[in-house]
Short mmCIF file of C-alpha atoms and ligand atoms in Angstrom, two decimals:
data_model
loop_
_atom_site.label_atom_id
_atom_site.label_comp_id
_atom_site.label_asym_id
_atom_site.label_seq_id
_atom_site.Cartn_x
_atom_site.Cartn_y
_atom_site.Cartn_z
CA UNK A 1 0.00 0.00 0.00
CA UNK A 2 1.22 3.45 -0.83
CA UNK A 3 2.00 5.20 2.50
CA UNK A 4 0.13 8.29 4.04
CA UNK A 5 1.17 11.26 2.15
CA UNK A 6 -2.15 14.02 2.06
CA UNK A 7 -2.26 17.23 1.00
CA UNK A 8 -4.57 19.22 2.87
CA UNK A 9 -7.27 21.35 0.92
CA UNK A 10 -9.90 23.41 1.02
CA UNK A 11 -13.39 22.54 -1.09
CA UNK A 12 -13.19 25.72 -3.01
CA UNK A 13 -9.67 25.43 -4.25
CA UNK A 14 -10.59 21.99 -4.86
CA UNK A 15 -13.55 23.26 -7.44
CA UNK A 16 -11.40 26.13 -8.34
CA UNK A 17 -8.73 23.46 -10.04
CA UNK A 18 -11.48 21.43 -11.28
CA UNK A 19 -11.97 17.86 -9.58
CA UNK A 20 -9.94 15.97 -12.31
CA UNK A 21 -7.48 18.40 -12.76
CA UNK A 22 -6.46 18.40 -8.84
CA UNK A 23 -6.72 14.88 -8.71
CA UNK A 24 -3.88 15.17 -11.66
CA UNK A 25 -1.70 17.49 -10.08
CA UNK A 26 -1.80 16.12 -6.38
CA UNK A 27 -1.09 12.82 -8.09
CA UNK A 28 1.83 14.24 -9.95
CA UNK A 29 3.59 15.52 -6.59
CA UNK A 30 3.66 11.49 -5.10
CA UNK A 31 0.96 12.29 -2.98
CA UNK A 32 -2.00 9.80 -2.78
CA UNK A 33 -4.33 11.29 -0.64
CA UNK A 34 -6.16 14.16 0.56
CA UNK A 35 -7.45 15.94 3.54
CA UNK A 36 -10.46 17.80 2.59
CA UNK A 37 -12.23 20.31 5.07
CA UNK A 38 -15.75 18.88 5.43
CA UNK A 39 -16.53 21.43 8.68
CA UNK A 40 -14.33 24.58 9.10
CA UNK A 41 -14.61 28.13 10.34
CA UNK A 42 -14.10 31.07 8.61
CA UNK A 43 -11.08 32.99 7.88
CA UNK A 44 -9.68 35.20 5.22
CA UNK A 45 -7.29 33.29 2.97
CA UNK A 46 -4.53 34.60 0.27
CA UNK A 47 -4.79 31.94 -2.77
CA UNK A 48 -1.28 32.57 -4.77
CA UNK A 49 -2.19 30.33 -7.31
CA UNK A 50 -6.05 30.73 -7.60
CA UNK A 51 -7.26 30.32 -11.21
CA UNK A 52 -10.50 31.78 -11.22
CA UNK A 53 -12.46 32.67 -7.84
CA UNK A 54 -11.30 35.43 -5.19
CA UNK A 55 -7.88 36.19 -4.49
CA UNK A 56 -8.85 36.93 -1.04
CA UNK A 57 -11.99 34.72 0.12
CA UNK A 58 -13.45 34.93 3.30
CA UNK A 59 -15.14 31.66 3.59
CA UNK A 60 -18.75 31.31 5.30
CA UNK A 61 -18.31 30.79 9.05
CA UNK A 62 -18.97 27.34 10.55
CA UNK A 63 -20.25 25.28 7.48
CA UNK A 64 -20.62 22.05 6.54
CA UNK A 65 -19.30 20.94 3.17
CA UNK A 66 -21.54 17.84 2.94
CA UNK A 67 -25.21 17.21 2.73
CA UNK A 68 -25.61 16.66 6.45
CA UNK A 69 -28.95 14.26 7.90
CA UNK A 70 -30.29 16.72 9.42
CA UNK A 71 -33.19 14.60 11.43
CA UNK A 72 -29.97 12.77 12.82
CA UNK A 73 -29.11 15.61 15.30
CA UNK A 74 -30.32 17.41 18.33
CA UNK A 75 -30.86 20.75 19.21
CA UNK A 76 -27.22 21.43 17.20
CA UNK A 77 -27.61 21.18 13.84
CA UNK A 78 -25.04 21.54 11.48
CA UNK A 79 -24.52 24.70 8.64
CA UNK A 80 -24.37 23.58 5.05
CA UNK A 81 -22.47 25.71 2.86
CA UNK A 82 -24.78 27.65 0.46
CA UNK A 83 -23.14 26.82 -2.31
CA UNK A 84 -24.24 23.06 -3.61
CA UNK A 85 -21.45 22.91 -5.75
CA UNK A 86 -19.01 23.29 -3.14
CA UNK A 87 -20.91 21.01 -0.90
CA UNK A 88 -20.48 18.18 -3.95
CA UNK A 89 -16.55 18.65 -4.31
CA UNK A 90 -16.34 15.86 -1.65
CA UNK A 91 -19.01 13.31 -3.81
CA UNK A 92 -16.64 14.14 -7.31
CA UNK A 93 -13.87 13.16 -5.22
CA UNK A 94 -14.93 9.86 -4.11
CA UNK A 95 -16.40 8.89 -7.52
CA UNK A 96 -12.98 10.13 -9.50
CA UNK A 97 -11.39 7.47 -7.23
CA UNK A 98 -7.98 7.86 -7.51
CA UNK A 99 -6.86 9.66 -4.11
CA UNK A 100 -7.96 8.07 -0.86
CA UNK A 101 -9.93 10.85 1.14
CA UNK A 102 -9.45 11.92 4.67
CA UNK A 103 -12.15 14.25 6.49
CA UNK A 104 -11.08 17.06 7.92
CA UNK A 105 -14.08 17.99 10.64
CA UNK A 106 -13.39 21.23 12.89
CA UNK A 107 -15.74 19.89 15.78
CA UNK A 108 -16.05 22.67 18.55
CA UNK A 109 -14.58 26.00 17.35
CA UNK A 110 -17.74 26.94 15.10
CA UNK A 111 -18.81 30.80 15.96
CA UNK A 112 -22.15 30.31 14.06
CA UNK A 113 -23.37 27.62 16.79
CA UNK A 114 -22.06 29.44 19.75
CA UNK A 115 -24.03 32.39 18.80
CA UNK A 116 -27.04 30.41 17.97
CA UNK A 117 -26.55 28.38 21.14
CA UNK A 118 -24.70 30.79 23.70
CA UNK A 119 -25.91 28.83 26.58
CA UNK A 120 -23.54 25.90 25.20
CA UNK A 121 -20.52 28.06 24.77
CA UNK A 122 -17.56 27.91 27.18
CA UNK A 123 -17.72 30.85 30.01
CA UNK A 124 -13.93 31.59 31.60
CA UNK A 125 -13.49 32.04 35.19
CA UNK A 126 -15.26 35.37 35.04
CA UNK A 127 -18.63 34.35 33.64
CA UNK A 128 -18.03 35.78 30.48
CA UNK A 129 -18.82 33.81 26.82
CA UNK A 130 -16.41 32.81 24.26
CA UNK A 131 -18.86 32.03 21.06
CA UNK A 132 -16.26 30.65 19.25
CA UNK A 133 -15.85 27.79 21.18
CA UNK A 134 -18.71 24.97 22.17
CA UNK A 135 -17.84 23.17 25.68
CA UNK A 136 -18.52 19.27 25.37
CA UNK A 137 -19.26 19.48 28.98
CA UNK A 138 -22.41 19.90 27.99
CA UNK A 139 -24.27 16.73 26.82
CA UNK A 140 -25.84 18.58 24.32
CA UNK A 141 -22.35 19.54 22.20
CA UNK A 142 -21.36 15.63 23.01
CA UNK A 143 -24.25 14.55 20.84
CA UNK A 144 -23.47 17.24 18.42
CA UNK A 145 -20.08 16.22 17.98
CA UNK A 146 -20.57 12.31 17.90
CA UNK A 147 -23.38 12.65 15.44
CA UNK A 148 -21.43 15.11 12.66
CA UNK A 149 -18.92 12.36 12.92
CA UNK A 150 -20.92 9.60 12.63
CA UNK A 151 -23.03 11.38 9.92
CA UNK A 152 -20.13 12.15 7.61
CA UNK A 153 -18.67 8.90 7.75
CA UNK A 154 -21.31 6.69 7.29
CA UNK A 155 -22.71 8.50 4.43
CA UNK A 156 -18.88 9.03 2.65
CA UNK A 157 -16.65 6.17 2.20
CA UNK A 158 -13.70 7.81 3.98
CA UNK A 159 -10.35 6.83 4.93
CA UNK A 160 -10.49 8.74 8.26
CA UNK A 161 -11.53 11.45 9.80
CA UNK A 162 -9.34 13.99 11.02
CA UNK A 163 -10.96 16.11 13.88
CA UNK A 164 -10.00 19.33 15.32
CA UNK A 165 -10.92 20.96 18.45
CA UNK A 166 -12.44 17.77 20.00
CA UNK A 167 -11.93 20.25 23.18
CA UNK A 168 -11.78 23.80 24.48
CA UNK A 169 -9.82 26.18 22.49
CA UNK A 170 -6.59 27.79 23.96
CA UNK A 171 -7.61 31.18 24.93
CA UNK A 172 -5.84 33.07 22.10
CA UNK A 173 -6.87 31.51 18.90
CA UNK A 174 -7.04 34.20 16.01
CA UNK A 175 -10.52 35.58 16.87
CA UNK A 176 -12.00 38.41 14.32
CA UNK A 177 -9.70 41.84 15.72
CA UNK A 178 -8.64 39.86 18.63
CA UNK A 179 -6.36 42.84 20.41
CA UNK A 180 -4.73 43.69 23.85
CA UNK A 181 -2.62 45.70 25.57
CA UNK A 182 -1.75 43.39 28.27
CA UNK A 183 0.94 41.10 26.81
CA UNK A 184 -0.11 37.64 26.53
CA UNK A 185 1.76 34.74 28.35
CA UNK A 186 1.24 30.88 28.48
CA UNK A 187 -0.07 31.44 32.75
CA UNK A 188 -2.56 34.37 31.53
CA UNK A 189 -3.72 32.48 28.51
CA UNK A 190 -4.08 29.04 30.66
CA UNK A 191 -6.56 30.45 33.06
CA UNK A 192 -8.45 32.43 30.88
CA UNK A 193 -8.55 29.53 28.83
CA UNK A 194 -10.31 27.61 31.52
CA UNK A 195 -14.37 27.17 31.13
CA UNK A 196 -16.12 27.63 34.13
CA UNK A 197 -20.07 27.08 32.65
CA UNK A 198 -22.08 25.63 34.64
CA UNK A 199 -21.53 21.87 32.95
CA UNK A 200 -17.99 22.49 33.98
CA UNK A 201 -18.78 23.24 37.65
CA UNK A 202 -21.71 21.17 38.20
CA UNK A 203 -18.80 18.51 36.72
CA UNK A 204 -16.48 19.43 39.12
CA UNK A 205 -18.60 19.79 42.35
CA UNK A 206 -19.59 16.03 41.39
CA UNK A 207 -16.02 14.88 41.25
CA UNK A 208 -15.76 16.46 44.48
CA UNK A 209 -13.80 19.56 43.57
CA UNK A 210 -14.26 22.87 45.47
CA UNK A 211 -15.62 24.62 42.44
CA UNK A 212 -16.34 27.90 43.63
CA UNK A 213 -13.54 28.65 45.75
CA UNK A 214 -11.52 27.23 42.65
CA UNK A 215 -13.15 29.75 40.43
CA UNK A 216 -12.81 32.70 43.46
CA UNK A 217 -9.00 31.52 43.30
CA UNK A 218 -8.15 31.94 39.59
CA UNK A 219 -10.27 35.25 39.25
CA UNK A 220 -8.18 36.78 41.96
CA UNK A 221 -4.84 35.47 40.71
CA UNK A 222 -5.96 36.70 37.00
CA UNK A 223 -6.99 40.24 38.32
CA UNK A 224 -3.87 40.69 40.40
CA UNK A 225 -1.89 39.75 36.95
CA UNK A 226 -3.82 42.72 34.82
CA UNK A 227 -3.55 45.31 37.62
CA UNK A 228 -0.44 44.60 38.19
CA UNK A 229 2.67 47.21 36.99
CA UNK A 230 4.12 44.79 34.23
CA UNK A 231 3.84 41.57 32.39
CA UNK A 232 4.85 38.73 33.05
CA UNK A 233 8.34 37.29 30.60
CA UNK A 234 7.73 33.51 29.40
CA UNK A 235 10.17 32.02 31.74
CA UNK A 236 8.06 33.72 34.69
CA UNK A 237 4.49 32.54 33.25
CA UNK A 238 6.25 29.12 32.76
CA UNK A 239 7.25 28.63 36.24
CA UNK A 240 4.11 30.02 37.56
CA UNK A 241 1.62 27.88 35.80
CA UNK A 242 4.20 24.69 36.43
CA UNK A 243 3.90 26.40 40.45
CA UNK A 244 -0.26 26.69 40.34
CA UNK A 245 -0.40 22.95 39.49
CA UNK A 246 1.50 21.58 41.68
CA UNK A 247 0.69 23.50 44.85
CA UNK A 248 -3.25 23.49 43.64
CA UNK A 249 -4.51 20.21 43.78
CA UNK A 250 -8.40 21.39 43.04
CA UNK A 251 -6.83 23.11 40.08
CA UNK A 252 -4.99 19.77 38.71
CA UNK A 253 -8.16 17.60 39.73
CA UNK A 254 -10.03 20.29 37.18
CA UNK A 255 -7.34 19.40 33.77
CA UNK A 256 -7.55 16.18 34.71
CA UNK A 257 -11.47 15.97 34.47
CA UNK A 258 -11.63 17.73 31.22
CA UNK A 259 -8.97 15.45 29.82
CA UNK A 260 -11.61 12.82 31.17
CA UNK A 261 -14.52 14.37 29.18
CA UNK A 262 -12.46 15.30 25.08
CA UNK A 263 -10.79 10.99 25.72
CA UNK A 264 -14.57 10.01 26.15
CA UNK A 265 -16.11 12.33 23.72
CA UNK A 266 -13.23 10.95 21.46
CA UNK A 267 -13.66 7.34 22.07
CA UNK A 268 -17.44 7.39 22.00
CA UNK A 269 -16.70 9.01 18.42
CA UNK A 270 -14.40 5.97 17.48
CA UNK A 271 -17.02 3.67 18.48
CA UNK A 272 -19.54 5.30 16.43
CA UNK A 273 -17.47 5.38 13.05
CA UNK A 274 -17.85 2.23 10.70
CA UNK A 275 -14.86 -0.10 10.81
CA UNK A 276 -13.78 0.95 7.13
CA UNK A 277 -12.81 4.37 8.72
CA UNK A 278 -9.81 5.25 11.03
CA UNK A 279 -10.02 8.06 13.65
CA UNK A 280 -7.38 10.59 14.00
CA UNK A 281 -7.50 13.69 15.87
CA UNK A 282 -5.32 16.82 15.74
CA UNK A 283 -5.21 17.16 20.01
CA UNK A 284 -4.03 21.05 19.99
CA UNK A 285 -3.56 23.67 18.20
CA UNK A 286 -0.74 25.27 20.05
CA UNK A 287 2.98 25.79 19.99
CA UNK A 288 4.94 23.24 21.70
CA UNK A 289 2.39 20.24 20.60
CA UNK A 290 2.87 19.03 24.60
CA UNK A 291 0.79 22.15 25.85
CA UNK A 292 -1.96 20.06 24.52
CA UNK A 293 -3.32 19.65 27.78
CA UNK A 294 -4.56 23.21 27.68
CA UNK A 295 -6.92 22.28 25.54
CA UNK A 296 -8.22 19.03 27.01
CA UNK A 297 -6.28 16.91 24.91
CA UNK A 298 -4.49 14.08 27.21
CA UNK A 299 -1.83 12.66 24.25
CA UNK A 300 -1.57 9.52 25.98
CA UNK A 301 -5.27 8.60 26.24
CA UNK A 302 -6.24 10.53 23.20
CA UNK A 303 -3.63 7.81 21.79
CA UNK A 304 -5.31 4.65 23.10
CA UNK A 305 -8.65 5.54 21.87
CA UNK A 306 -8.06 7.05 18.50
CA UNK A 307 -6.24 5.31 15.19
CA UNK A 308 -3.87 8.46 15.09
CA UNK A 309 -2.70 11.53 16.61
CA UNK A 310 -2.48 13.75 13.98
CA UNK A 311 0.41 16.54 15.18
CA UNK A 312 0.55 19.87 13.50
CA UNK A 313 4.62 19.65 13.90
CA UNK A 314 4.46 23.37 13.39
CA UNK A 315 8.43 24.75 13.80
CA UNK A 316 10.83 27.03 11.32
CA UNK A 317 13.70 25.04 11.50
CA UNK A 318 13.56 20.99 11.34
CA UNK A 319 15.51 20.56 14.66
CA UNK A 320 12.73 22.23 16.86
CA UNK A 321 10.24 20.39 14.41
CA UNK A 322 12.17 17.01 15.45
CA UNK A 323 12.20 17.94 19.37
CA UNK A 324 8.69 18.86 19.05
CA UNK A 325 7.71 15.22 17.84
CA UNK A 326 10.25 13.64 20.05
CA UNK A 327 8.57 15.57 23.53
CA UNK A 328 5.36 13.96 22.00
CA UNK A 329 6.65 10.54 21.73
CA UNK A 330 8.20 10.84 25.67
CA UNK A 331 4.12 10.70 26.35
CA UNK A 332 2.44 8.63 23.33
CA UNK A 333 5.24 6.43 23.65
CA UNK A 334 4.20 4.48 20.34
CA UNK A 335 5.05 5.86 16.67
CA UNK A 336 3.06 4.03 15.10
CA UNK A 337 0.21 5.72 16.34
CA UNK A 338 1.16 9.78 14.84
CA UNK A 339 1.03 11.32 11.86
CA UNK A 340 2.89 14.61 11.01
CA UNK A 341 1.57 17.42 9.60
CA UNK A 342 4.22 19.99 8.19
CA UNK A 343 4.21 23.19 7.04
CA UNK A 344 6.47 23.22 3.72
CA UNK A 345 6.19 27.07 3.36
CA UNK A 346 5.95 29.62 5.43
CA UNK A 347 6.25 30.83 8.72
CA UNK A 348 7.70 27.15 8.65
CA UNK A 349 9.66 24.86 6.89
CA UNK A 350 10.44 27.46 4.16
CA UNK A 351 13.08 25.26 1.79
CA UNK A 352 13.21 21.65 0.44
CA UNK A 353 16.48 20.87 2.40
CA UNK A 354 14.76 21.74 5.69
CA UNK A 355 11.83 19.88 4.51
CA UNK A 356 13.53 16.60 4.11
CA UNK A 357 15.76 17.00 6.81
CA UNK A 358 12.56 17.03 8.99
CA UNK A 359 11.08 14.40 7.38
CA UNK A 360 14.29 12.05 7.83
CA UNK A 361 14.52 13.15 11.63
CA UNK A 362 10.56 12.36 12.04
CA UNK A 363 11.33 8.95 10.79
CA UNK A 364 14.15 8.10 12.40
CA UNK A 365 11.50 8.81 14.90
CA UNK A 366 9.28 6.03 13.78
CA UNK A 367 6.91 8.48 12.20
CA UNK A 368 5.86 7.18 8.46
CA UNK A 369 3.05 9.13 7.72
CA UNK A 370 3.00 12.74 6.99
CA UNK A 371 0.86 14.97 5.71
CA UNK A 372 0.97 18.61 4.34
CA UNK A 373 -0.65 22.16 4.62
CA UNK A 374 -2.29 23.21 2.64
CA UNK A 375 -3.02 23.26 -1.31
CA UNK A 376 -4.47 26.52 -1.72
CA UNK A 377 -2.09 28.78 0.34
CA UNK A 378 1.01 27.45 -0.89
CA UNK A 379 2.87 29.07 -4.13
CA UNK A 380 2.91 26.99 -6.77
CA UNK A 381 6.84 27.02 -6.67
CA UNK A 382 6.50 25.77 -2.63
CA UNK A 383 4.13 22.68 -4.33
CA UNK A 384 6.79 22.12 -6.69
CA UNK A 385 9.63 22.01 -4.00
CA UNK A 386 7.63 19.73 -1.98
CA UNK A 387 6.98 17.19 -5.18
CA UNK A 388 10.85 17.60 -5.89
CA UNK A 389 11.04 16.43 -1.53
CA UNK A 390 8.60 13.64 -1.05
CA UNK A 391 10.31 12.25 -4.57
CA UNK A 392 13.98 11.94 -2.96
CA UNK A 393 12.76 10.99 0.35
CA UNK A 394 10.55 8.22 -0.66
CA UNK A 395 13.30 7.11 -2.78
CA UNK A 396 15.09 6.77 -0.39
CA UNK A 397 12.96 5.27 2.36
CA UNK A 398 10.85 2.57 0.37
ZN1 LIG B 401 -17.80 24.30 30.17
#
């Protein structure tokens, strides 16, 4: 079998090239398979080599690009896209037949169904509503989440589906003008990062934390941070978070029990897929992978109850890209269960010698399955660099 080697794409570049025509080309680089966004959020997106289409295109917020079963789901219901062209790029994919097809399914950063459903949105520690991101504390986003999945994959014949944000989202995340004076540090962005709605607390009281004098806690330590004189540097936030969780055991008791609730929301989601179709999930979205637990994401048990951890290996250079996946392994402790995603352009890995250098360091690794961002951002002469990698390195790893 040819090994995992997927370009990841969005539907509209997908059209954009024509079906056939992509197929072609993404064949033509050595790559065999694709990771198409079947849920994403919206964004504003420079397309260097766009053929016809925007230049710039802000895609519709929190859409689905498949024909959803709509009776299937709860109070949550899923977005299509408007566009049923768009929502059929997946369909001419499948039936052209010659790239395997991996579903790329943003699960609980969707602004459109926070501010539908504000009630289900995460709160942080001062009561206040983050629409971007749904909490799957709430039983109600759990059903949401395991039903798109299930949904999508037993109506498409997919490889696997790739899910992000099976969890919270870190506090800073790219939101629409998101601005501040205060300078942002991992500590700050931890504990405002924390959801404290009332699934999370009524959660927590059952598990026997002390909820509200947690919440009291963090809300003090937080407002003595912003009316403070100065920031603090990232050596001082580092110690200080690494200080809160040791010395606060109702604060570590709270991680832990969300990293309960994303591995059971996760493996209730790999229960409901059909056999055909392998799970992988991308468990954070931050910078070094192993801050993953911000989000929810325990790597370890994510690993034991998914097919694949899907890392965004995110770094400019391939040595921090190679420690990155290395500080990952010291807690999956198995390989064979990640896949890499790289960056072969920038702000990352920004020439073919750095490329393959990370891609021979990830393997010496174990890691044999990579995967690449993303079709429609990258120049066409970034493409080309990458087709000129994958062709030495699989050459020389058969
Ligand atoms: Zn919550």
């Amino acid at each position: 079998m040819k090994p995992y080697r997927s370009l990841y794409a969005y539907p509209w570049d997908v059209l954009d090239a024509g079906v056939s025509h992509f197929v072609d080309d993404v064949l033509a680089m050595g790559i065999h398979d694709v990771t198409l966004a079947m849920s994403y959020h919206a964004g504003k997106f420079l397309r260097p080599h766009a053929r016809r289409g925007p230049k710039v295109i802000f895609p519709e917020d929190g859409v689905v690009y498949f024909e959803p079963a709509l009776t299937r789901y709860g109070e949550i219901k899923p977005q299509p896209h408007s566009d049923p062209e768009i929502r059929g790029v997946l369909d001419d994919l499948l039936e052209d037949g010659r790239l395997r097809v991996h579903g790329w399914t943003v699960l609980l950063h969707n602004t459109r169904l926070g501010q539908l459903h504000p009630q289900f949105t995460a709160h942080n520690v001062f009561g206040d509503s983050y629409p971007y991101s749904l909490c799957p504390m709430h039983d109600e986003v759990f059903h949401y989440a395991l039903t798109l999945s299930a949904d999508l994959t037993r109506q498409y014949p997919l490889k696997s589906i790739v899910l992000e944000t099976p969890g919270w989202l870190p506090y800073a995340h790219g939101y629409h003008h998101e601005f501040s004076q205060v300078r942002s540090n991992v500590w700050l962005d931890a504990m405002l990062g924390l959801c404290f709605c009332p699934a999370c607390c009524a959660q927590a009281a059952q598990k026997g934390i002390a909820i509200e004098s947690l919440q009291r806690r963090i809300a003090a330590r937080i407002d003595a941070c912003l009316t403070g004189p100065s920031d603090l540097s990232p050596d001082q936030a580092h110690v200080n978070l690494q200080k809160d969780m040791e010395r606060d055991s109702d604060l570590a008791a709270f991680i832990a029990m969300r990293q309960t609730r994303v591995t059971q929301l996760v493996a209730a989601i790999r229960r409901a897929l059909p056999q055909t179709c392998q799970l992988a999930v991308i468990p954070t979205v931050q910078r070094p992978s192993t801050l993953a637990w911000l989000e929810g994401s325990d790597l370890s048990a994510l690993a034991a109850n998914t097919d694949w951890l899907e890392m965004p290996f995110y770094e400019p250079t391939a040595s921090r890209t190679i420690a990155d996946a290395s500080a990952t392994l010291q807690q999956v402790k198995n390989a064979s269960k990640l896949r890499a995603i790289l960056r072969p352009g920038p702000p990352d890995l920004g020439d073919g010698a750095e490329l393959n250098e990370a891609m021979d360091g990830l393997q010496k690794l174990g890691i044999r399955d990579f995967a690449f961002y993303n079709y429609g951002l990258l120049r066409r002469e970034r493409l080309d660099a990458l087709a000129g990698t994958l062709k030495t390195f699989d050459a020389e790893h058969p």
